[in-house]
Amino acid sequence: QVQLVESGGGLVQPGGSLRLSCAASGVIFNIEAMDWYRQAPGKQRELVATITSGGSTWVVDSVKGRFTISRDNAKNTVYLQMNSLRPEDTAVYYCSARTISNKTWGLGTQVTVSS
């Protein structure tokens, strides 16, 4: 089983930056991809960014040019660098790990963008 722990959320002003971290532990050798999702109040959870085991990345159009997903294999950690943050980026951000048979979620970290 995989365990995921997110960190790095907080309160930031519009235009500011945050870096989220997702540390994976447990049975991680069969992880095919890691994702970052977010869920704003009253909205459905949406996929924000993905990084595959081969290193391919994808981000949703609404954050393209502002958010970057990356990983440090030595630390078993995936990052989401978020720049030029906007109030509409306010949400709980969740990390997930995909294997061929299941999907594991972290507990989430709150990001609030407000002046």
PDB file of C-alpha atoms in Angstrom:
ATOM      1  CA  GLN A   1       0.000   0.000   0.000  1.00  0.00           C
ATOM      2  CA  VAL A   2       1.026   3.569  -0.695  1.00  0.00           C
ATOM      3  CA  GLN A   3       0.819   6.352   1.847  1.00  0.00           C
ATOM      4  CA  LEU A   4       0.807   9.977   0.719  1.00  0.00           C
ATOM      5  CA  VAL A   5       1.386  13.096   2.799  1.00  0.00           C
ATOM      6  CA  GLU A   6       0.887  16.551   1.316  1.00  0.00           C
ATOM      7  CA  SER A   7       2.422  19.728   2.686  1.00  0.00           C
ATOM      8  CA  GLY A   8       3.150  23.293   1.677  1.00  0.00           C
ATOM      9  CA  GLY A   9      -0.293  24.841   1.578  1.00  0.00           C
ATOM     10  CA  GLY A  10      -1.178  28.128   3.202  1.00  0.00           C
ATOM     11  CA  LEU A  11      -2.419  31.665   2.720  1.00  0.00           C
ATOM     12  CA  VAL A  12      -0.824  33.721  -0.043  1.00  0.00           C
ATOM     13  CA  GLN A  13      -1.623  37.010  -1.733  1.00  0.00           C
ATOM     14  CA  PRO A  14      -2.659  37.156  -5.390  1.00  0.00           C
ATOM     15  CA  GLY A  15       0.422  36.965  -7.571  1.00  0.00           C
ATOM     16  CA  GLY A  16       2.326  35.001  -4.967  1.00  0.00           C
ATOM     17  CA  SER A  17       3.823  31.516  -5.084  1.00  0.00           C
ATOM     18  CA  LEU A  18       3.622  28.284  -3.156  1.00  0.00           C
ATOM     19  CA  ARG A  19       5.248  24.904  -3.572  1.00  0.00           C
ATOM     20  CA  LEU A  20       3.250  21.856  -2.575  1.00  0.00           C
ATOM     21  CA  SER A  21       4.976  18.600  -1.723  1.00  0.00           C
ATOM     22  CA  CYS A  22       3.633  15.066  -1.741  1.00  0.00           C
ATOM     23  CA  ALA A  23       5.792  12.479  -0.004  1.00  0.00           C
ATOM     24  CA  ALA A  24       5.089   8.856  -0.888  1.00  0.00           C
ATOM     25  CA  SER A  25       5.955   5.860   1.256  1.00  0.00           C
ATOM     26  CA  GLY A  26       5.126   2.181   1.425  1.00  0.00           C
ATOM     27  CA  VAL A  27       4.811   0.093  -1.735  1.00  0.00           C
ATOM     28  CA  ILE A  28       5.774   2.635  -4.373  1.00  0.00           C
ATOM     29  CA  PHE A  29       7.612   0.605  -7.024  1.00  0.00           C
ATOM     30  CA  ASN A  30       4.436   0.035  -9.056  1.00  0.00           C
ATOM     31  CA  ILE A  31       3.185   3.627  -9.145  1.00  0.00           C
ATOM     32  CA  GLU A  32       2.418   4.516 -12.757  1.00  0.00           C
ATOM     33  CA  ALA A  33       1.640   8.192 -12.257  1.00  0.00           C
ATOM     34  CA  MET A  34       1.201  10.838  -9.603  1.00  0.00           C
ATOM     35  CA  ASP A  35      -1.506  13.470  -9.838  1.00  0.00           C
ATOM     36  CA  TRP A  36      -2.430  16.716  -8.178  1.00  0.00           C
ATOM     37  CA  TYR A  37      -6.136  17.472  -7.882  1.00  0.00           C
ATOM     38  CA  ARG A  38      -7.941  20.377  -6.292  1.00  0.00           C
ATOM     39  CA  GLN A  39     -11.407  20.925  -4.950  1.00  0.00           C
ATOM     40  CA  ALA A  40     -12.848  24.352  -4.338  1.00  0.00           C
ATOM     41  CA  PRO A  41     -15.900  24.852  -2.097  1.00  0.00           C
ATOM     42  CA  GLY A  42     -19.060  23.787  -3.883  1.00  0.00           C
ATOM     43  CA  LYS A  43     -17.167  22.445  -6.888  1.00  0.00           C
ATOM     44  CA  GLN A  44     -16.126  19.040  -8.125  1.00  0.00           C
ATOM     45  CA  ARG A  45     -12.601  17.811  -7.651  1.00  0.00           C
ATOM     46  CA  GLU A  46     -10.558  18.547 -10.761  1.00  0.00           C
ATOM     47  CA  LEU A  47      -7.296  17.165 -12.073  1.00  0.00           C
ATOM     48  CA  VAL A  48      -4.630  19.866 -12.136  1.00  0.00           C
ATOM     49  CA  ALA A  49      -1.381  18.125 -13.054  1.00  0.00           C
ATOM     50  CA  THR A  50       0.092  14.698 -13.726  1.00  0.00           C
ATOM     51  CA  ILE A  51       3.572  13.237 -13.866  1.00  0.00           C
ATOM     52  CA  THR A  52       4.091   9.689 -15.097  1.00  0.00           C
ATOM     53  CA  SER A  53       6.699   7.145 -14.055  1.00  0.00           C
ATOM     54  CA  GLY A  54       8.465   7.921 -17.317  1.00  0.00           C
ATOM     55  CA  GLY A  55       8.621  11.626 -16.483  1.00  0.00           C
ATOM     56  CA  SER A  56       5.948  12.920 -18.833  1.00  0.00           C
ATOM     57  CA  THR A  57       3.961  15.825 -17.449  1.00  0.00           C
ATOM     58  CA  TRP A  58       0.610  17.448 -18.095  1.00  0.00           C
ATOM     59  CA  VAL A  59      -1.168  20.429 -16.570  1.00  0.00           C
ATOM     60  CA  VAL A  60      -4.709  21.667 -17.065  1.00  0.00           C
ATOM     61  CA  ASP A  61      -5.109  24.674 -19.352  1.00  0.00           C
ATOM     62  CA  SER A  62      -6.238  26.981 -16.546  1.00  0.00           C
ATOM     63  CA  VAL A  63      -2.843  26.709 -14.819  1.00  0.00           C
ATOM     64  CA  LYS A  64      -0.590  26.303 -17.846  1.00  0.00           C
ATOM     65  CA  GLY A  65       2.376  28.638 -17.635  1.00  0.00           C
ATOM     66  CA  ARG A  66       1.822  29.146 -13.902  1.00  0.00           C
ATOM     67  CA  PHE A  67       2.006  25.658 -12.312  1.00  0.00           C
ATOM     68  CA  THR A  68       4.744  23.070 -12.774  1.00  0.00           C
ATOM     69  CA  ILE A  69       4.751  19.469 -11.584  1.00  0.00           C
ATOM     70  CA  SER A  70       8.052  17.755 -10.869  1.00  0.00           C
ATOM     71  CA  ARG A  71       9.493  14.981  -8.765  1.00  0.00           C
ATOM     72  CA  ASP A  72      12.549  13.981  -6.770  1.00  0.00           C
ATOM     73  CA  ASN A  73      12.925  10.220  -7.058  1.00  0.00           C
ATOM     74  CA  ALA A  74      15.551  10.078  -4.334  1.00  0.00           C
ATOM     75  CA  LYS A  75      13.047  11.581  -1.894  1.00  0.00           C
ATOM     76  CA  ASN A  76       9.976   9.813  -3.305  1.00  0.00           C
ATOM     77  CA  THR A  77       8.374  13.239  -3.477  1.00  0.00           C
ATOM     78  CA  VAL A  78       6.308  15.023  -6.100  1.00  0.00           C
ATOM     79  CA  TYR A  79       6.038  18.797  -6.160  1.00  0.00           C
ATOM     80  CA  LEU A  80       3.574  21.305  -7.517  1.00  0.00           C
ATOM     81  CA  GLN A  81       5.181  24.712  -7.983  1.00  0.00           C
ATOM     82  CA  MET A  82       2.433  27.309  -8.180  1.00  0.00           C
ATOM     83  CA  ASN A  83       3.277  30.813  -9.370  1.00  0.00           C
ATOM     84  CA  SER A  84       1.154  33.864 -10.167  1.00  0.00           C
ATOM     85  CA  LEU A  85      -1.572  32.534  -7.918  1.00  0.00           C
ATOM     86  CA  ARG A  86      -5.111  33.834  -8.347  1.00  0.00           C
ATOM     87  CA  PRO A  87      -8.075  33.844  -5.989  1.00  0.00           C
ATOM     88  CA  GLU A  88      -9.700  31.182  -8.176  1.00  0.00           C
ATOM     89  CA  ASP A  89      -6.833  28.836  -7.321  1.00  0.00           C
ATOM     90  CA  THR A  90      -8.160  28.672  -3.765  1.00  0.00           C
ATOM     91  CA  ALA A  91      -8.957  25.032  -2.985  1.00  0.00           C
ATOM     92  CA  VAL A  92      -7.896  21.965  -1.091  1.00  0.00           C
ATOM     93  CA  TYR A  93      -5.136  20.331  -3.112  1.00  0.00           C
ATOM     94  CA  TYR A  94      -4.870  16.556  -3.086  1.00  0.00           C
ATOM     95  CA  CYS A  95      -2.085  14.284  -4.213  1.00  0.00           C
ATOM     96  CA  SER A  96      -2.886  10.866  -5.635  1.00  0.00           C
ATOM     97  CA  ALA A  97      -0.890   7.853  -6.771  1.00  0.00           C
ATOM     98  CA  ARG A  98      -2.084   5.598  -9.561  1.00  0.00           C
ATOM     99  CA  THR A  99      -1.145   1.949  -9.985  1.00  0.00           C
ATOM    100  CA  ILE A 100      -2.559  -0.524 -12.471  1.00  0.00           C
ATOM    101  CA  SER A 101      -5.156  -1.619  -9.930  1.00  0.00           C
ATOM    102  CA  ASN A 102      -5.991   1.332  -7.705  1.00  0.00           C
ATOM    103  CA  LYS A 103      -5.647   4.978  -6.760  1.00  0.00           C
ATOM    104  CA  THR A 104      -4.486   6.246  -3.391  1.00  0.00           C
ATOM    105  CA  TRP A 105      -5.243   9.707  -2.024  1.00  0.00           C
ATOM    106  CA  GLY A 106      -3.580  11.968   0.468  1.00  0.00           C
ATOM    107  CA  LEU A 107      -5.564  13.985   2.989  1.00  0.00           C
ATOM    108  CA  GLY A 108      -5.069  17.266   1.170  1.00  0.00           C
ATOM    109  CA  THR A 109      -3.588  20.668   1.930  1.00  0.00           C
ATOM    110  CA  GLN A 110      -5.472  23.962   1.891  1.00  0.00           C
ATOM    111  CA  VAL A 111      -4.363  26.739  -0.453  1.00  0.00           C
ATOM    112  CA  THR A 112      -5.995  30.120   0.015  1.00  0.00           C
ATOM    113  CA  VAL A 113      -5.238  33.022  -2.312  1.00  0.00           C
ATOM    114  CA  SER A 114      -6.519  36.259  -0.870  1.00  0.00           C
ATOM    115  CA  SER A 115      -5.445  39.802  -0.143  1.00  0.00           C
TER     116      SER A 115
END
